[in-house]
XYZ file of C-alpha atoms in Angstrom:
326
model
C 21.052 -44.240 46.644
C 18.984 -42.128 44.126
C 14.987 -41.702 44.746
C 12.209 -39.972 44.446
C 10.547 -38.582 47.650
C 6.291 -39.077 47.996
C 4.598 -37.411 51.184
C 1.450 -36.910 52.035
C 0.727 -33.603 54.362
C -2.449 -32.404 56.079
C -1.342 -28.416 56.879
C -3.131 -27.540 59.887
C -4.030 -24.881 62.354
C -2.577 -26.370 65.285
C -0.794 -29.892 64.108
C 0.676 -31.045 60.711
C 0.915 -34.624 59.532
C 3.471 -36.153 57.664
C 2.720 -39.447 56.084
C 4.844 -41.398 53.231
C 3.020 -42.679 50.635
C 1.853 -46.060 52.616
C 0.592 -44.494 55.143
C 2.881 -44.795 57.881
C 3.227 -41.997 60.305
C 5.994 -40.219 60.110
C 5.932 -36.697 61.511
C 3.104 -34.926 64.093
C 4.182 -31.333 65.274
C 2.636 -28.121 66.350
C 2.306 -25.808 63.541
C 4.313 -23.528 65.179
C 7.515 -21.238 64.140
C 10.069 -19.764 66.815
C 11.282 -16.695 65.442
C 13.902 -14.040 66.249
C 12.147 -10.846 65.294
C 15.817 -8.857 65.692
C 17.265 -10.801 63.037
C 13.864 -12.315 61.418
C 15.664 -15.775 61.958
C 13.317 -18.746 62.267
C 15.188 -20.539 65.010
C 12.752 -23.344 65.589
C 9.775 -25.428 64.488
C 7.201 -27.743 65.390
C 7.608 -29.168 68.826
C 10.479 -27.254 70.130
C 8.986 -24.238 68.711
C 5.667 -24.957 70.892
C 7.758 -25.157 74.111
C 9.205 -22.187 73.611
C 5.960 -20.611 73.882
C 5.368 -18.237 76.979
C 8.437 -19.104 77.750
C 10.784 -16.776 75.480
C 12.313 -13.601 75.937
C 11.003 -10.718 74.038
C 13.410 -11.210 70.929
C 11.321 -14.394 70.421
C 7.995 -14.599 69.332
C 6.589 -18.069 68.392
C 4.644 -18.091 65.129
C 1.570 -19.687 64.240
C 1.562 -19.691 60.289
C -2.186 -21.090 59.997
C -5.080 -19.362 60.836
C -8.435 -20.970 60.472
C -6.959 -23.458 57.646
C -5.558 -20.596 55.422
C -1.920 -19.381 55.311
C -1.670 -16.641 57.484
C 2.082 -16.173 56.786
C 3.757 -16.921 53.440
C 7.091 -16.861 54.616
C 7.074 -18.745 58.109
C 4.504 -21.276 56.325
C 7.137 -21.750 53.947
C 10.107 -22.651 56.496
C 8.416 -24.538 58.766
C 7.281 -27.020 55.616
C 10.982 -26.848 54.123
C 11.349 -27.732 57.795
C 9.297 -30.836 58.327
C 9.961 -31.794 54.045
C 14.032 -31.847 55.205
C 13.201 -33.969 58.735
C 10.593 -36.293 57.020
C 13.072 -37.320 54.500
C 15.574 -40.295 53.854
C 19.210 -40.340 53.712
C 20.016 -40.583 49.816
C 20.000 -38.137 46.800
C 16.535 -36.591 46.469
C 15.699 -36.365 42.683
C 12.063 -35.169 42.851
C 9.970 -34.690 45.868
C 6.592 -34.816 45.413
C 3.728 -33.669 47.508
C 0.016 -34.314 48.161
C -1.644 -31.759 50.527
C -4.788 -31.242 52.074
C -6.969 -27.625 52.286
C -10.461 -27.312 53.888
C -12.934 -27.420 51.760
C -14.115 -23.548 51.827
C -10.971 -22.356 50.562
C -10.681 -19.546 47.754
C -8.739 -20.269 44.512
C -6.253 -17.162 46.631
C -5.632 -19.581 49.837
C -5.305 -22.621 47.640
C -2.491 -20.905 45.365
C -1.170 -20.166 48.324
C -0.472 -23.482 49.993
C 0.778 -24.876 46.758
C 3.488 -22.123 45.734
C 4.414 -22.335 50.059
C 4.803 -26.097 49.179
C 7.467 -25.576 45.883
C 8.625 -22.775 47.689
C 9.867 -25.216 50.678
C 11.116 -27.712 47.887
C 8.829 -30.249 46.130
C 8.727 -30.141 42.545
C 4.778 -32.275 42.078
C 2.337 -30.856 43.881
C -1.324 -31.678 44.116
C -4.243 -30.417 46.568
C -7.144 -32.339 47.823
C -10.060 -31.126 49.918
C -9.676 -32.111 53.769
C -13.360 -34.196 53.665
C -12.028 -36.253 50.540
C -9.032 -36.918 52.317
C -10.644 -37.943 55.541
C -12.836 -40.065 53.718
C -10.190 -42.016 52.143
C -7.767 -42.078 55.454
C -11.238 -43.725 56.775
C -11.345 -46.401 54.217
C -14.543 -45.433 52.907
C -15.684 -46.290 49.522
C -15.278 -42.984 47.943
C -14.995 -44.107 44.240
C -18.295 -46.065 44.569
C -21.529 -45.207 43.098
C -22.359 -45.039 47.121
C -23.144 -42.078 49.272
C -20.598 -40.984 52.324
C -20.952 -38.471 54.727
C -17.834 -37.213 56.695
C -17.297 -34.601 59.582
C -13.859 -33.340 59.767
C -13.089 -31.185 62.752
C -9.613 -29.635 62.744
C -8.302 -26.953 64.834
C -9.551 -24.354 63.030
C -12.396 -25.774 60.092
C -14.874 -28.194 60.429
C -15.834 -29.672 56.925
C -18.985 -31.979 56.373
C -19.291 -33.254 52.591
C -20.724 -36.009 51.194
C -18.596 -38.123 49.117
C -19.433 -40.589 46.254
C -17.820 -41.460 42.775
C -14.523 -39.966 43.772
C -16.253 -36.494 44.240
C -18.120 -34.025 46.274
C -21.877 -34.512 45.994
C -22.429 -31.419 48.855
C -20.269 -29.662 50.880
C -20.521 -26.995 53.898
C -17.144 -25.610 55.562
C -16.999 -23.392 58.532
C -14.049 -21.862 60.388
C -14.894 -23.150 64.057
C -12.737 -26.311 65.279
C -10.475 -27.185 68.228
C -8.981 -23.700 68.399
C -12.535 -21.979 68.277
C -12.939 -24.088 71.494
C -9.828 -23.058 73.251
C -10.728 -19.128 72.664
C -13.879 -19.641 73.886
C -12.586 -21.191 77.272
C -9.929 -18.662 77.626
C -12.316 -15.459 76.809
C -14.912 -17.312 79.511
C -11.968 -17.366 82.456
C -11.240 -13.643 81.881
C -14.827 -12.381 81.807
C -16.091 -15.042 84.903
C -12.901 -15.296 87.014
C -10.817 -12.135 85.857
C -8.106 -14.981 85.176
C -5.527 -14.844 82.363
C -5.166 -18.045 81.135
C -2.810 -19.239 77.670
C -3.964 -21.474 75.271
C -2.151 -24.501 76.597
C -4.055 -24.450 79.589
C -7.105 -23.500 77.575
C -6.562 -26.877 75.810
C -5.765 -29.000 78.778
C -9.048 -27.659 80.033
C -10.684 -29.008 76.939
C -8.981 -31.925 76.750
C -9.475 -33.321 81.000
C -13.190 -31.568 81.269
C -15.030 -30.270 78.176
C -17.453 -32.291 76.935
C -20.479 -31.496 74.238
C -22.359 -33.800 76.622
C -22.994 -34.989 80.132
C -20.632 -37.865 80.342
C -19.712 -40.112 83.399
C -16.709 -38.597 86.325
C -17.799 -35.422 85.670
C -15.322 -32.666 87.698
C -13.694 -29.807 89.008
C -10.915 -28.551 88.162
C -8.386 -26.069 89.834
C -7.217 -23.493 87.101
C -4.087 -21.298 87.232
C -3.023 -18.469 85.963
C -2.717 -14.134 86.466
C -5.144 -12.104 88.059
C -6.748 -9.467 85.782
C -7.745 -7.131 88.729
C -4.518 -7.218 90.500
C -2.004 -8.529 87.988
C -0.490 -10.921 90.656
C -0.881 -15.287 89.934
C -4.014 -16.700 91.175
C -6.162 -19.390 90.370
C -9.942 -20.037 90.076
C -12.061 -23.487 90.067
C -14.430 -24.762 87.215
C -16.265 -27.384 86.610
C -17.200 -29.891 83.930
C -20.993 -28.140 83.442
C -19.317 -25.114 83.456
C -17.050 -25.861 80.290
C -19.909 -27.483 78.423
C -21.744 -24.362 78.802
C -19.028 -22.578 77.113
C -18.161 -24.937 74.499
C -22.109 -25.085 73.497
C -21.303 -22.122 70.511
C -18.743 -23.786 68.537
C -20.600 -27.193 69.518
C -23.729 -25.933 67.985
C -22.340 -24.316 65.504
C -20.769 -27.788 64.023
C -24.252 -29.611 64.761
C -26.059 -27.460 62.720
C -23.730 -27.129 59.945
C -23.663 -31.040 59.549
C -27.674 -30.678 59.318
C -27.404 -27.584 56.484
C -25.775 -30.687 54.941
C -27.653 -33.724 55.347
C -30.996 -31.110 53.861
C -29.573 -30.629 50.766
C -28.266 -34.335 50.010
C -29.990 -36.224 47.483
C -32.208 -38.745 48.808
C -30.286 -41.464 47.008
C -27.529 -40.529 48.942
C -28.961 -39.991 52.109
C -30.265 -43.329 52.321
C -26.956 -44.531 52.223
C -25.990 -43.093 54.440
C -28.534 -44.072 56.772
C -27.136 -47.300 56.106
C -23.483 -46.925 56.662
C -23.581 -43.848 59.415
C -21.807 -40.395 59.395
C -17.618 -40.642 59.946
C -16.452 -38.400 62.275
C -12.870 -37.604 62.372
C -10.142 -34.931 62.857
C -8.737 -34.405 66.104
C -11.522 -32.082 67.848
C -13.494 -35.064 67.235
C -12.177 -36.467 70.566
C -14.327 -34.034 72.633
C -16.004 -36.100 75.131
C -20.056 -36.420 74.345
C -19.529 -35.036 70.533
C -20.503 -38.442 68.834
C -23.245 -39.189 71.498
C -24.589 -35.351 70.779
C -24.646 -35.882 67.228
C -26.581 -39.197 66.974
C -28.982 -37.582 69.204
C -29.288 -34.852 67.117
C -29.456 -36.337 63.493
C -30.600 -39.613 64.704
C -28.327 -41.488 61.895
C -25.066 -43.531 63.596
C -22.199 -42.143 64.036
C -18.607 -43.743 63.842
C -15.299 -42.314 64.973
C -12.408 -43.951 63.317
C -9.595 -45.410 65.012
C -6.831 -42.541 65.469
C -9.015 -40.115 63.673
C -7.108 -36.963 63.388
C -4.667 -38.871 61.704
C -7.106 -39.594 58.573
C -6.529 -36.992 56.443
C -2.930 -37.195 56.126
C -3.698 -41.015 55.709
C -5.985 -40.337 52.806
C -3.296 -37.960 51.362
C -1.179 -41.412 51.121
C -4.380 -42.938 49.325
C -3.522 -39.963 46.516
C -0.298 -40.746 46.495
C -1.016 -44.278 45.725
C -3.502 -44.134 43.218
C -1.423 -41.011 41.005
C 0.807 -43.654 40.599
């Protein structure tokens, strides 16, 4: 069977999602590559590579080629995308691969070109870039092509994009390099500083998911954390509470809230009225942080809606773009 392959990609700092043109998620894996430093050969990508983090010999190094939403290692990104595109394919002879891929709204022209070049290097013949907040709005089902204002807050692993969209374009936008990874890093630093305990990013992410929050919530708990003591280098543990982690996460959370307010302040009055009526949509993996929706509503006095599967909105939006281009 000879066919053209159309796929949408959400190239995330922590997770990459791939969807077909119908919006079906065909791949959702960590943006990680495992490399043999001696031969410079890529040994694994995605889930398999992430499983090697912290458990590999010195010659095998896990690399996260996307940092703060942009390409930090071009070759590794190309290899990772080549693997993902290949595994997302069907049986048959591919005559052409067409890709729509998202980028954060704050990237430079050089960074946009790097993404496009990486996708072409991975084997795509046609590449179209779409800004993440526009893709998220499309994926959330917002009427972005109508003469009405819709506001989207997309919080991924490396960036937070806040945008007002109308008539198929972005009326106002702000992007900061704060996201889920900033929260994880803040927890790692807190454990070092307050408990002299060294933990990995995977443990920090686990803490964030289990007891992290942006506001008080029912069922707050205490969690025992295991790691390595910075004092004697031996295995050690410490207890932390939900309130402790809420304090740690207040810096990135406040940065996100400040960006939302800043975007609202420069939004045209007519579009602001539409947003008041429709509410603000919160997407991205980090939008699942407990209490974030409630905290935002209390700060901006506008209803906040979290779509089903908010972390899939961007990649589903790339699929919508694929279908509209046909």
